[in-house]
């Protein structure tokens, strides 16, 4: 999967922010552009990592491949 990641510099806190406009909620930051991008990649991988949550009895789980 390919995601568009925006890197934005914040002069007030002297840090880079990384976020994906198509996936709100996945974001990160870092002292450098490279660190912010690496941290974002890790956050995205954790977001998509399968979890062992319990599904209510009358629910269905679908698997969708992008």
Short mmCIF file of C-alpha atoms in Angstrom, two decimals:
data_model
loop_
_atom_site.label_atom_id
_atom_site.label_comp_id
_atom_site.label_asym_id
_atom_site.label_seq_id
_atom_site.Cartn_x
_atom_site.Cartn_y
_atom_site.Cartn_z
CA UNK A 1 0.00 0.00 0.00
CA UNK A 2 1.24 3.47 -0.82
CA UNK A 3 0.24 6.41 1.36
CA UNK A 4 0.80 10.11 0.72
CA UNK A 5 2.61 11.57 3.74
CA UNK A 6 2.85 15.30 4.35
CA UNK A 7 5.86 16.61 6.27
CA UNK A 8 5.34 20.02 7.87
CA UNK A 9 7.87 22.05 9.82
CA UNK A 10 6.69 23.86 12.98
CA UNK A 11 8.99 26.77 13.82
CA UNK A 12 7.45 27.27 17.27
CA UNK A 13 8.47 23.83 18.57
CA UNK A 14 11.33 23.31 16.09
CA UNK A 15 9.98 19.93 14.97
CA UNK A 16 8.61 18.15 11.91
CA UNK A 17 5.07 16.73 11.79
CA UNK A 18 4.12 13.84 9.51
CA UNK A 19 0.53 12.99 8.62
CA UNK A 20 -1.55 11.33 5.91
CA UNK A 21 -4.55 13.35 4.65
CA UNK A 22 -6.35 10.17 3.55
CA UNK A 23 -5.88 8.41 6.91
CA UNK A 24 -6.75 10.82 9.73
CA UNK A 25 -5.47 9.57 13.05
CA UNK A 26 -2.16 8.27 11.73
CA UNK A 27 0.45 10.92 12.44
CA UNK A 28 3.82 11.37 14.04
CA UNK A 29 6.65 13.84 14.48
CA UNK A 30 10.41 14.05 14.72
CA UNK A 31 13.36 16.39 15.08
CA UNK A 32 14.25 15.89 11.39
CA UNK A 33 12.31 15.11 8.24
CA UNK A 34 13.82 11.63 8.16
CA UNK A 35 12.91 10.93 11.79
CA UNK A 36 9.34 12.17 11.27
CA UNK A 37 8.96 9.96 8.16
CA UNK A 38 10.39 6.91 9.96
CA UNK A 39 8.14 7.49 12.97
CA UNK A 40 5.12 7.88 10.67
CA UNK A 41 5.90 4.59 8.94
CA UNK A 42 6.06 2.83 12.31
CA UNK A 43 2.76 4.42 13.39
CA UNK A 44 1.07 3.30 10.14
CA UNK A 45 2.39 -0.26 10.52
CA UNK A 46 1.06 -0.40 14.10
CA UNK A 47 -2.30 0.97 12.95
CA UNK A 48 -2.69 -1.82 10.37
CA UNK A 49 -1.31 -4.58 12.62
CA UNK A 50 -3.93 -7.23 13.36
CA UNK A 51 -5.22 -7.35 16.92
CA UNK A 52 -6.90 -10.03 19.01
CA UNK A 53 -9.99 -8.05 19.98
CA UNK A 54 -13.19 -9.90 20.84
CA UNK A 55 -16.00 -9.55 18.32
CA UNK A 56 -19.58 -9.51 19.61
CA UNK A 57 -21.45 -12.76 18.93
CA UNK A 58 -23.81 -11.44 16.23
CA UNK A 59 -21.14 -9.46 14.40
CA UNK A 60 -19.19 -10.27 11.25
CA UNK A 61 -15.56 -9.59 10.44
CA UNK A 62 -14.67 -8.86 6.84
CA UNK A 63 -11.21 -8.92 5.38
CA UNK A 64 -10.65 -6.33 2.67
CA UNK A 65 -7.47 -6.26 0.62
CA UNK A 66 -6.36 -2.86 -0.65
#
